[in-house]
Amino acid sequence: MSDNNNLKDNNSEDNISDENVNTQDENIPNDNDILNDDKIPNEFLCPITLDIMREPIVMPDGHTYEKEAIKQVLEIYHVSPLTKMPMEFSDGVINYSLKSLIETYIKEHNLQLTDVNITEKIKNLNITEVKKIEQVEFEELFSRYISEEQSDNLCKDSIHVCMKPKKIKTTLSICLICVVDISGSMSVNCCQNINGMESMRISRLELIKHSLKTIVSTLRKDDMISVITFHTKAAMKVKPTILINKEEKESVINSINEMIPLDMTNMWDGIRMAIDTSSSIPYENYQKSIMVFTDGESNSDPPKGVYETLKETLQSCDDKFTISTFSFGNDIRPKLLIDIANLCNGIYGYCPDGTMVGTIFINYMSNLLSTITPIVKVTVTQGDNTKKTMTIGPLYRGSYRNAIFKIDRKLLNKTKVIVELPMNQQIFEVPINFDSPNLQSYIKEMEDLENKQNKLKKENDDDNDDDDDDDELLDKESESGEVVKVKSIDTNILIEEKDSEPIKYEEMLFNQLMRNKFIITLNKIVKLEKLANDNKENEKAKKILKEYIDLLNGLKYKTQFIKSLIIDIEDLDPNHGQVEKAINQTYFKTWGECYINSFLRFHQFEQCGNFKDQSLQHYTNSVFSTYRRMAHTIFINLPPPTATRHPVDTLPQPYTYSAPRRSYRRVRGSFLSKMFGMFSNAKNSSCSLRVCTESCPIDDEPPDLSINMSSFLDRHGGCFNGDAIVSLANGQTKCVKDLKKGDRLNNNSIVQCLIEQQTSNRLSKSYMCDIQGVLFTPYHPILVNNTWYFPIDLVEAKLISINSWFNLILMDEANQKYEVEFINGVKAITLGHCRNENDILKHPYFGSELVLKDLKERDPIGYFNGYIFIKNFNPRQLQFDNQYCINYYKVLTEIGNTNNIDINNHSERLVY
């Protein structure tokens, strides 16, 4: 009892004298000694003092603290140091059970506790002022009447509601509650059916853990995360924790690493615990999002089922949050997950295998970090009897949000439009412009303009004017270079909103009408419950889709958005046309249903949900793109998940698929390269995976499996293929490989020199990005819809056999843009352009006079005649400055020791 009495008052100076502390027996460990052994249970430590607790007290935030420490914190800040939620010290409860365990532990380890300077500990907490939800202001907020007659019969009488928020510096802090399925099926191998990876095993849970680590690493210092696992029952794996520093993030990641597959799938218990956890965190301080990760249906449900129980729970819940769901594998039945996401204003993400894990969560986090408020409701009333409400999803920084309602023209003077932001508790009455735009006239005007341009091209002869034409190749390499290493990424940086390219209202409306019709089309298709098994229903779905695609193809004028929709719906390329393929009866049973519902939700929310689908890329903006590059770099640089090697003939085959998976994932090459280097360069040359032998031991000392993470970067200097077709000023076209000095392009820039670089051999393959028929190296800047991108951010790179790369030098003194435009409307930047208006274009070598100087010195005659052919190229001669290649075309007469040049680590800056 005497020991216990001493422990109770260890904070008092009367109980531990200086003499006792200073004359302590060297053989008796103190609390600091035991802390260094890393054996002390974490639950015995106070998160404020980081020392063993004497009086553990449980507070409303769910965390346990040293009584005196939390008392002093609340006297100063009045909020939880971990969750920022307001708390009163009087609401705490002493945890006597934990206290007893701690006292027993101290006795058994013969510990002598020392005084803790709580005041100094509190000074180091760095508790910032709690952010409050701010009122939203709009840069544009209007509605406009659209008459059927003037819409070119594209809609009935309608109201178009449009809004764009004012620029802000940052968004409200995020609270993520991740609900993770750790049932036995999460151990299923994600490497099956992937060429070249048959002997490798990476479980679904390992991929989810990697995604969670990316999420943690992407969040800001004021953001909060909690992780709940569920199998037979739910458990709190990570209590709500603010990621205030690197140490907190590492602690959360360590907890994530501990997750292992266990028993059944009690999804409701996980969601229930997440809702309970959310209720303790004020929505005024956080934008709260619950994420549910699972690979199958719940098999341990409440009596009324998961959906109905959730619905009843929400009706009596005053809290404000969204729930998004994510499925893994092709054997999933997605209806429950789709219904939950729709009910709770979230999205449904679909990960059929490991190759899609990165793209889904990278884009999800980028959207979340760009979100000003997660729910926007638009209501249109006409008189006393007609009221229509539409929830259109989040309001994003730098983006327009839209809604279109069919109305009764006779009640136009009694029409009222309301926009509600539930999270912000704001309501706006939207002014109505009753003057209908003449969309019919606009389409006719654009059609006539295109016809005149085509006619002009046919009538004009070849003009070999000597003016300098600048062909701009879009290279995203320099921008990627800013985030070379995870340690250099500052997720807390304030991201500035850039001005978006101006767009004519009629063009915006045209796009929105086609988007609205597309959403209606997909909604009709997903409501056909027997589509997968009933031939008549399947034919009905195909007919519904055909009516819409016929409408698009019959348009006399097509915007870039409409062209992208056509590519996503019916393109014959196996990488595109996924909508038409998805409703194929065979495919719909496997990946089609998941894909269609996920794709529909992204269009409803005007949200870019992946790198692949062309139409979704029109929903990006500068803030989103910056977050996406950061998240992507973090994803591919984190240590890869644990892999296990199995003999090919003994691989477990728990699931087999008679139908092909979503076709664009049929790419060759390393699975991990696709998974971790999927849409950009991995900055490390390789990452070694320690091979476990848990079920199929191979050797006593298992080998290392090295994965080349830079395989998605090609080290050749060319940037596009020679068969790509460009438009000339005289209306004719030419392949790139056939361009001559003096050729005038359609933007009046003039070809000065064509550079061809031969690949090492005819059988070599390189990763290329197919942008609407033109092949680009992954990091060559391209201009699409007035926005600069790296090709790798738009489409997946594929291994392609190619004999030569090509690039151009242009003269463009008039415009000084130095761009080349291909017949598909995509533009690219060329060598020596000297443009520095954004980080994508800026490059100290390829974008400067230095590259022209080196080419002229390499082949003076070829440069003068307008054609340089490079056959032998040694990448070991390359030199780098701050990871930018600065001598790509320079001829070195003497090559010294190259051991200090890490080609793989620097290859992201090689090509332009």
Short mmCIF file of C-alpha atoms in Angstrom, two decimals, residues 365-753:
data_model
loop_
_atom_site.label_atom_id
_atom_site.label_comp_id
_atom_site.label_asym_id
_atom_site.label_seq_id
_atom_site.Cartn_x
_atom_site.Cartn_y
_atom_site.Cartn_z
CA MET A 365 -7.58 12.54 -51.46
CA SER A 366 -6.90 15.27 -54.01
CA ASN A 367 -10.63 15.95 -54.28
CA LEU A 368 -11.09 15.87 -50.51
CA LEU A 369 -8.28 18.36 -49.89
CA SER A 370 -9.79 20.64 -52.57
CA THR A 371 -13.29 20.54 -51.07
CA ILE A 372 -14.70 23.71 -49.50
CA THR A 373 -17.91 22.06 -48.32
CA PRO A 374 -18.90 18.44 -49.02
CA ILE A 375 -22.62 18.80 -49.67
CA VAL A 376 -24.48 21.24 -51.94
CA LYS A 377 -28.26 21.00 -52.31
CA VAL A 378 -30.16 22.83 -55.03
CA THR A 379 -33.94 23.26 -54.85
CA VAL A 380 -36.26 24.63 -57.53
CA THR A 381 -39.85 25.42 -56.59
CA GLN A 382 -42.66 26.48 -58.94
CA GLY A 383 -45.75 27.75 -57.19
CA ASP A 384 -47.07 25.84 -54.19
CA ASN A 385 -47.16 22.32 -55.59
CA THR A 386 -43.88 21.74 -57.45
CA LYS A 387 -40.61 21.29 -55.59
CA LYS A 388 -37.51 19.50 -56.87
CA THR A 389 -34.30 19.04 -54.85
CA MET A 390 -30.97 17.74 -56.12
CA THR A 391 -27.86 17.01 -54.03
CA ILE A 392 -24.94 17.68 -56.37
CA GLY A 393 -22.04 16.75 -54.08
CA PRO A 394 -19.09 18.89 -52.97
CA LEU A 395 -18.13 22.48 -53.76
CA TYR A 396 -14.49 22.53 -54.86
CA ARG A 397 -11.91 25.26 -54.91
CA GLY A 398 -11.54 26.83 -58.34
CA SER A 399 -14.36 24.86 -60.00
CA TYR A 400 -17.89 25.46 -61.25
CA ARG A 401 -20.72 23.27 -59.95
CA ASN A 402 -23.89 22.86 -61.98
CA ALA A 403 -27.42 21.52 -61.87
CA ILE A 404 -30.15 21.39 -64.53
CA PHE A 405 -33.87 21.10 -63.71
CA LYS A 406 -36.74 20.49 -66.08
CA ILE A 407 -39.46 23.09 -65.41
CA ASP A 408 -42.94 24.17 -66.44
CA ARG A 409 -42.68 27.29 -68.59
CA LYS A 410 -46.16 28.38 -67.55
CA LEU A 411 -44.95 28.75 -63.95
CA LEU A 412 -41.76 30.58 -64.85
CA ASN A 413 -42.81 33.75 -63.03
CA LYS A 414 -43.43 31.67 -59.87
CA THR A 415 -40.06 29.92 -59.99
CA LYS A 416 -37.62 30.15 -57.10
CA VAL A 417 -34.09 28.70 -56.85
CA ILE A 418 -32.40 27.96 -53.51
CA VAL A 419 -28.85 26.71 -52.87
CA GLU A 420 -28.24 25.18 -49.45
CA LEU A 421 -24.90 24.32 -47.83
CA PRO A 422 -25.93 22.07 -44.90
CA MET A 423 -22.46 21.78 -43.35
CA ASN A 424 -22.10 25.57 -43.26
CA GLN A 425 -25.75 26.17 -42.38
CA GLN A 426 -26.05 28.64 -45.25
CA ILE A 427 -28.96 29.23 -47.64
CA PHE A 428 -28.79 31.36 -50.79
CA GLU A 429 -31.65 32.53 -52.96
CA VAL A 430 -30.32 32.43 -56.51
CA PRO A 431 -31.26 35.14 -59.03
CA ILE A 432 -32.83 33.92 -62.27
CA ASN A 433 -32.02 35.26 -65.71
CA PHE A 434 -35.19 34.72 -67.77
CA ASP A 435 -33.43 35.57 -71.07
CA SER A 436 -32.73 32.18 -72.65
CA PRO A 437 -29.39 31.83 -74.45
CA ASN A 438 -29.63 30.88 -78.11
CA LEU A 439 -27.73 27.61 -78.08
CA GLN A 440 -29.02 26.77 -81.54
CA SER A 441 -27.42 29.91 -82.93
CA TYR A 442 -24.15 29.25 -81.08
CA ILE A 443 -23.86 25.70 -82.41
CA LYS A 444 -24.57 26.94 -85.94
CA GLU A 445 -21.95 29.66 -85.53
CA MET A 446 -19.30 27.15 -84.37
CA GLU A 447 -20.25 24.75 -87.14
CA ASP A 448 -19.85 27.48 -89.76
CA LEU A 449 -16.52 28.49 -88.27
CA GLU A 450 -15.19 24.93 -88.50
CA ASN A 451 -16.45 24.58 -92.07
CA LYS A 452 -14.71 27.81 -93.09
CA GLN A 453 -11.46 26.67 -91.52
CA ASN A 454 -11.64 23.31 -93.28
CA LYS A 455 -12.46 24.97 -96.59
CA LEU A 456 -9.57 27.39 -96.17
CA LYS A 457 -7.19 24.51 -95.57
CA LYS A 458 -8.28 22.79 -98.74
CA GLU A 459 -8.04 25.92 -100.91
CA ASN A 460 -4.62 27.10 -99.76
CA ASP A 461 -1.49 25.71 -101.32
CA ASP A 462 1.58 24.66 -99.38
CA ASP A 463 3.27 27.76 -97.99
CA ASN A 464 6.95 27.39 -97.16
CA ASP A 465 7.25 30.77 -95.48
CA ASP A 466 10.40 31.15 -93.45
CA ASP A 467 8.65 32.60 -90.39
CA ASP A 468 9.47 30.80 -87.17
CA ASP A 469 6.77 28.48 -85.94
CA ASP A 470 6.82 27.31 -82.36
CA ASP A 471 5.48 23.87 -81.65
CA GLU A 472 4.74 23.51 -77.98
CA LEU A 473 5.18 20.10 -76.43
CA LEU A 474 3.51 19.75 -73.08
CA ASP A 475 5.99 18.38 -70.57
CA LYS A 476 5.07 17.93 -66.96
CA GLU A 477 8.54 16.94 -66.00
CA SER A 478 9.63 20.07 -64.22
CA GLU A 479 6.53 20.14 -62.08
CA SER A 480 7.06 16.55 -61.07
CA GLY A 481 10.60 17.45 -60.19
CA GLU A 482 9.44 19.74 -57.39
CA VAL A 483 8.31 16.71 -55.42
CA VAL A 484 11.17 14.34 -56.00
CA LYS A 485 11.35 12.89 -52.50
CA VAL A 486 8.67 12.32 -49.91
CA LYS A 487 10.69 14.19 -47.29
CA SER A 488 10.72 17.32 -49.44
CA ILE A 489 6.93 17.47 -49.78
CA ASP A 490 5.26 20.02 -47.54
CA THR A 491 1.64 18.96 -47.29
CA ASN A 492 0.89 22.10 -45.25
CA ILE A 493 1.79 24.47 -48.05
CA LEU A 494 -0.86 26.99 -49.04
CA ILE A 495 -1.85 26.17 -52.60
CA GLU A 496 -2.76 29.20 -54.66
CA GLU A 497 -5.77 29.06 -56.96
CA LYS A 498 -4.89 29.96 -60.51
CA ASP A 499 -7.29 31.77 -62.78
CA SER A 500 -9.13 29.28 -64.95
CA GLU A 501 -9.29 29.72 -68.70
CA PRO A 502 -12.35 31.80 -69.67
CA ILE A 503 -15.16 29.84 -71.28
CA LYS A 504 -18.12 31.14 -73.20
CA TYR A 505 -21.40 30.54 -71.38
CA GLU A 506 -22.98 28.79 -74.35
CA GLU A 507 -20.10 26.30 -74.46
CA MET A 508 -20.43 25.62 -70.73
CA LEU A 509 -24.17 25.12 -71.11
CA PHE A 510 -23.67 22.82 -74.09
CA ASN A 511 -21.33 20.63 -72.02
CA GLN A 512 -23.69 20.61 -69.07
CA LEU A 513 -26.67 19.55 -71.16
CA MET A 514 -24.67 16.64 -72.57
CA ARG A 515 -23.40 15.73 -69.10
CA ASN A 516 -26.95 15.82 -67.75
CA LYS A 517 -28.19 13.54 -70.53
CA PHE A 518 -25.29 11.17 -69.89
CA ILE A 519 -26.17 10.93 -66.18
CA ILE A 520 -29.81 10.22 -67.08
CA THR A 521 -28.64 7.55 -69.54
CA LEU A 522 -26.44 5.75 -67.01
CA ASN A 523 -29.15 6.00 -64.35
CA LYS A 524 -31.58 4.21 -66.66
CA ILE A 525 -29.01 1.48 -67.30
CA VAL A 526 -28.10 0.82 -63.64
CA LYS A 527 -31.79 0.51 -62.74
CA LEU A 528 -32.08 -2.55 -64.99
CA GLU A 529 -31.70 -5.15 -62.24
CA LYS A 530 -31.44 -8.19 -64.55
CA LEU A 531 -28.99 -6.66 -66.99
CA ALA A 532 -26.33 -9.30 -66.32
CA ASN A 533 -28.55 -12.35 -66.75
CA ASP A 534 -31.52 -11.38 -68.90
CA ASN A 535 -30.87 -11.01 -72.63
CA LYS A 536 -33.84 -8.67 -73.13
CA GLU A 537 -32.69 -6.37 -70.33
CA ASN A 538 -29.19 -6.39 -71.72
CA GLU A 539 -30.42 -5.44 -75.18
CA LYS A 540 -32.49 -2.67 -73.59
CA ALA A 541 -29.38 -1.29 -71.90
CA LYS A 542 -27.48 -1.33 -75.20
CA LYS A 543 -30.37 0.46 -76.90
CA ILE A 544 -30.44 3.17 -74.21
CA LEU A 545 -26.72 3.75 -74.60
CA LYS A 546 -26.92 3.70 -78.40
CA GLU A 547 -29.56 6.44 -78.41
CA TYR A 548 -27.24 8.66 -76.42
CA ILE A 549 -24.11 7.92 -78.46
CA ASP A 550 -26.08 8.50 -81.67
CA LEU A 551 -27.04 11.91 -80.30
CA LEU A 552 -23.39 12.76 -79.63
CA ASN A 553 -22.18 11.54 -82.99
CA GLY A 554 -24.95 13.45 -84.75
CA LEU A 555 -23.97 16.80 -83.25
CA LYS A 556 -22.75 19.18 -85.94
CA TYR A 557 -20.35 20.77 -83.47
CA LYS A 558 -18.56 18.86 -80.71
CA THR A 559 -16.71 20.42 -77.79
CA GLN A 560 -13.62 18.75 -76.35
CA PHE A 561 -15.72 17.46 -73.46
CA ILE A 562 -18.15 15.82 -75.86
CA LYS A 563 -15.30 14.27 -77.83
CA SER A 564 -13.93 12.86 -74.57
CA LEU A 565 -17.31 11.37 -73.70
CA ILE A 566 -17.36 9.60 -77.06
CA ILE A 567 -13.90 8.17 -76.37
CA ASP A 568 -15.02 6.89 -72.95
CA ILE A 569 -18.20 5.35 -74.32
CA GLU A 570 -17.48 3.63 -77.62
CA ASP A 571 -13.82 3.91 -78.61
CA LEU A 572 -12.54 0.59 -80.00
CA ASP A 573 -9.15 1.04 -78.35
CA PRO A 574 -8.98 -1.52 -75.49
CA ASN A 575 -7.83 1.30 -73.23
CA HIS A 576 -10.99 3.33 -73.90
CA GLY A 577 -14.65 2.79 -74.68
CA GLN A 578 -15.17 1.28 -71.24
CA VAL A 579 -18.86 2.21 -70.92
CA GLU A 580 -19.92 0.22 -73.97
CA LYS A 581 -17.71 -2.69 -72.91
CA ALA A 582 -19.01 -2.60 -69.33
CA ILE A 583 -22.64 -3.29 -70.27
CA ASN A 584 -21.61 -6.35 -72.26
CA GLN A 585 -23.49 -9.14 -70.48
CA THR A 586 -20.35 -11.12 -69.71
CA TYR A 587 -18.30 -8.17 -68.47
CA PHE A 588 -21.16 -6.70 -66.45
CA LYS A 589 -21.09 -9.75 -64.17
CA THR A 590 -17.47 -9.11 -63.23
CA TRP A 591 -16.26 -5.51 -63.48
CA GLY A 592 -18.96 -3.78 -65.51
CA GLU A 593 -21.53 -3.11 -62.79
CA CYS A 594 -18.87 -1.71 -60.43
CA TYR A 595 -17.35 0.48 -63.12
CA ILE A 596 -20.62 1.95 -64.42
CA ASN A 597 -21.82 2.93 -60.95
CA SER A 598 -18.48 4.43 -59.98
CA PHE A 599 -18.20 6.33 -63.28
CA LEU A 600 -21.77 7.62 -62.86
CA ARG A 601 -21.02 8.99 -59.40
CA PHE A 602 -17.93 10.83 -60.59
CA HIS A 603 -19.97 12.59 -63.28
CA GLN A 604 -22.75 13.42 -60.83
CA PHE A 605 -20.22 15.09 -58.55
CA GLU A 606 -18.19 16.59 -61.45
CA GLN A 607 -15.22 14.88 -59.87
CA CYS A 608 -12.08 13.44 -61.44
CA GLY A 609 -11.89 9.97 -59.90
CA ASN A 610 -9.07 8.38 -61.87
CA PHE A 611 -6.30 9.06 -64.36
CA LYS A 612 -7.81 7.03 -67.15
CA ASP A 613 -11.27 8.17 -68.22
CA GLN A 614 -10.95 11.11 -70.58
CA SER A 615 -14.18 12.93 -69.72
CA LEU A 616 -13.32 12.99 -66.01
CA GLN A 617 -10.14 14.96 -66.70
CA HIS A 618 -12.30 17.97 -67.61
CA TYR A 619 -13.26 18.26 -63.92
CA THR A 620 -9.71 18.95 -62.75
CA ASN A 621 -8.39 22.35 -61.65
CA SER A 622 -5.05 23.77 -60.56
CA VAL A 623 -5.56 23.10 -56.83
CA PHE A 624 -6.67 19.53 -57.41
CA SER A 625 -3.78 18.88 -59.81
CA THR A 626 -1.23 20.10 -57.27
CA TYR A 627 -2.61 17.84 -54.55
CA ARG A 628 -2.72 14.94 -57.02
CA ARG A 629 0.95 15.29 -57.88
CA MET A 630 1.84 15.41 -54.20
CA ALA A 631 -0.26 12.35 -53.32
CA HIS A 632 1.05 10.43 -56.30
CA THR A 633 4.67 11.13 -55.41
CA ILE A 634 4.04 10.04 -51.83
CA PHE A 635 2.31 6.86 -52.99
CA ILE A 636 5.11 5.63 -55.22
CA ASN A 637 7.89 6.58 -52.77
CA LEU A 638 6.55 4.92 -49.64
CA PRO A 639 8.05 1.51 -48.88
CA PRO A 640 6.09 -1.04 -50.94
CA PRO A 641 3.89 -3.63 -49.25
CA THR A 642 5.19 -6.98 -48.10
CA ALA A 643 5.27 -9.57 -50.87
CA THR A 644 5.35 -13.34 -50.60
CA ARG A 645 6.73 -15.58 -53.33
CA HIS A 646 4.92 -18.80 -54.25
CA PRO A 647 5.76 -21.43 -56.85
CA VAL A 648 3.57 -20.78 -59.86
CA ASP A 649 2.05 -24.25 -59.89
CA THR A 650 1.06 -24.06 -56.22
CA LEU A 651 -0.49 -20.61 -56.25
CA PRO A 652 -3.81 -20.54 -54.43
CA GLN A 653 -6.73 -19.85 -56.76
CA PRO A 654 -9.63 -18.84 -54.54
CA TYR A 655 -11.38 -16.98 -57.35
CA THR A 656 -11.40 -17.48 -61.08
CA TYR A 657 -12.98 -15.26 -63.66
CA SER A 658 -14.41 -16.50 -66.90
CA ALA A 659 -14.69 -12.98 -68.25
CA PRO A 660 -11.87 -10.54 -68.93
CA ARG A 661 -11.32 -7.78 -66.44
CA ARG A 662 -11.65 -4.15 -67.32
CA SER A 663 -9.71 -4.11 -70.52
CA TYR A 664 -7.35 -1.23 -69.98
CA ARG A 665 -5.62 -3.09 -67.20
CA ARG A 666 -4.28 -5.64 -69.63
CA VAL A 667 -0.87 -4.09 -69.78
CA ARG A 668 2.40 -5.88 -69.77
CA GLY A 669 5.27 -5.42 -67.40
CA SER A 670 5.79 -5.49 -63.68
CA PHE A 671 2.72 -5.43 -61.50
CA LEU A 672 4.43 -3.36 -58.85
CA SER A 673 5.71 -0.99 -61.48
CA LYS A 674 2.13 -0.44 -62.54
CA MET A 675 0.95 -0.21 -58.98
CA PHE A 676 3.56 2.16 -57.61
CA GLY A 677 4.79 3.90 -60.75
CA MET A 678 1.42 3.87 -62.35
CA PHE A 679 1.04 7.34 -63.72
CA SER A 680 4.34 9.01 -63.05
CA ASN A 681 7.96 8.38 -62.44
CA ALA A 682 9.11 6.73 -59.28
CA LYS A 683 11.98 8.76 -58.01
CA ASN A 684 13.90 5.84 -56.56
CA SER A 685 15.60 3.49 -58.93
CA SER A 686 14.32 0.42 -57.18
CA CYS A 687 12.64 -0.70 -54.02
CA SER A 688 13.43 -4.07 -52.52
CA LEU A 689 10.64 -6.23 -51.19
CA ARG A 690 11.66 -8.67 -48.52
CA VAL A 691 10.14 -11.98 -49.56
CA CYS A 692 8.24 -13.80 -46.81
CA THR A 693 7.74 -17.55 -46.89
CA GLU A 694 4.78 -17.95 -44.59
CA SER A 695 3.03 -20.69 -46.54
CA CYS A 696 5.47 -21.92 -49.17
CA PRO A 697 9.03 -21.83 -47.83
CA ILE A 698 11.64 -21.78 -50.55
CA ASP A 699 14.92 -21.28 -48.72
CA ASP A 700 16.02 -20.78 -45.15
CA GLU A 701 17.19 -17.35 -46.22
CA PRO A 702 14.61 -15.96 -48.65
CA PRO A 703 15.86 -13.89 -51.55
CA ASP A 704 15.20 -10.22 -52.13
CA LEU A 705 12.82 -9.27 -54.91
CA SER A 706 13.84 -5.96 -56.46
CA ILE A 707 11.26 -3.93 -58.29
CA ASN A 708 12.38 -1.25 -60.71
CA MET A 709 10.30 1.77 -59.78
CA SER A 710 11.52 3.97 -62.62
CA SER A 711 10.28 1.79 -65.46
CA PHE A 712 7.61 4.32 -66.39
CA LEU A 713 10.23 6.82 -67.44
CA ASP A 714 11.88 6.46 -70.79
CA ARG A 715 15.42 7.78 -71.02
CA HIS A 716 15.36 8.57 -74.71
CA GLY A 717 15.33 12.13 -75.86
CA GLY A 718 12.45 11.99 -78.33
CA CYS A 719 9.04 12.99 -77.13
CA PHE A 720 6.46 11.80 -79.66
CA ASN A 721 6.14 9.23 -82.41
CA GLY A 722 6.94 9.92 -86.04
CA ASP A 723 3.53 8.79 -87.32
CA ALA A 724 1.72 11.48 -85.36
CA ILE A 725 -0.07 13.82 -87.76
CA VAL A 726 0.13 17.60 -87.58
CA SER A 727 -1.88 20.25 -89.41
CA LEU A 728 -0.17 22.67 -91.74
CA ALA A 729 -1.13 26.27 -92.47
CA ASN A 730 -2.16 25.37 -96.02
CA GLY A 731 -4.85 23.00 -94.77
CA GLN A 732 -2.89 19.85 -95.51
CA THR A 733 -1.42 17.44 -92.99
CA LYS A 734 1.92 15.70 -92.52
CA CYS A 735 3.36 13.02 -90.32
CA VAL A 736 5.95 14.34 -87.90
CA LYS A 737 8.65 12.18 -89.48
CA ASP A 738 7.97 13.84 -92.88
CA LEU A 739 8.26 17.45 -91.71
CA LYS A 740 10.90 19.57 -93.48
CA LYS A 741 12.64 22.79 -92.65
CA GLY A 742 10.40 25.67 -93.72
CA ASP A 743 7.10 23.83 -93.25
CA ARG A 744 4.56 26.26 -91.78
CA LEU A 745 2.28 24.74 -89.16
CA ASN A 746 -1.35 25.75 -88.68
CA ASN A 747 -0.39 28.20 -85.92
CA ASN A 748 2.02 29.94 -88.37
CA SER A 749 5.13 28.71 -86.60
CA ILE A 750 7.84 27.39 -88.93
CA VAL A 751 9.84 24.19 -88.63
CA GLN A 752 13.55 24.91 -88.23
CA CYS A 753 14.82 21.42 -87.44
#
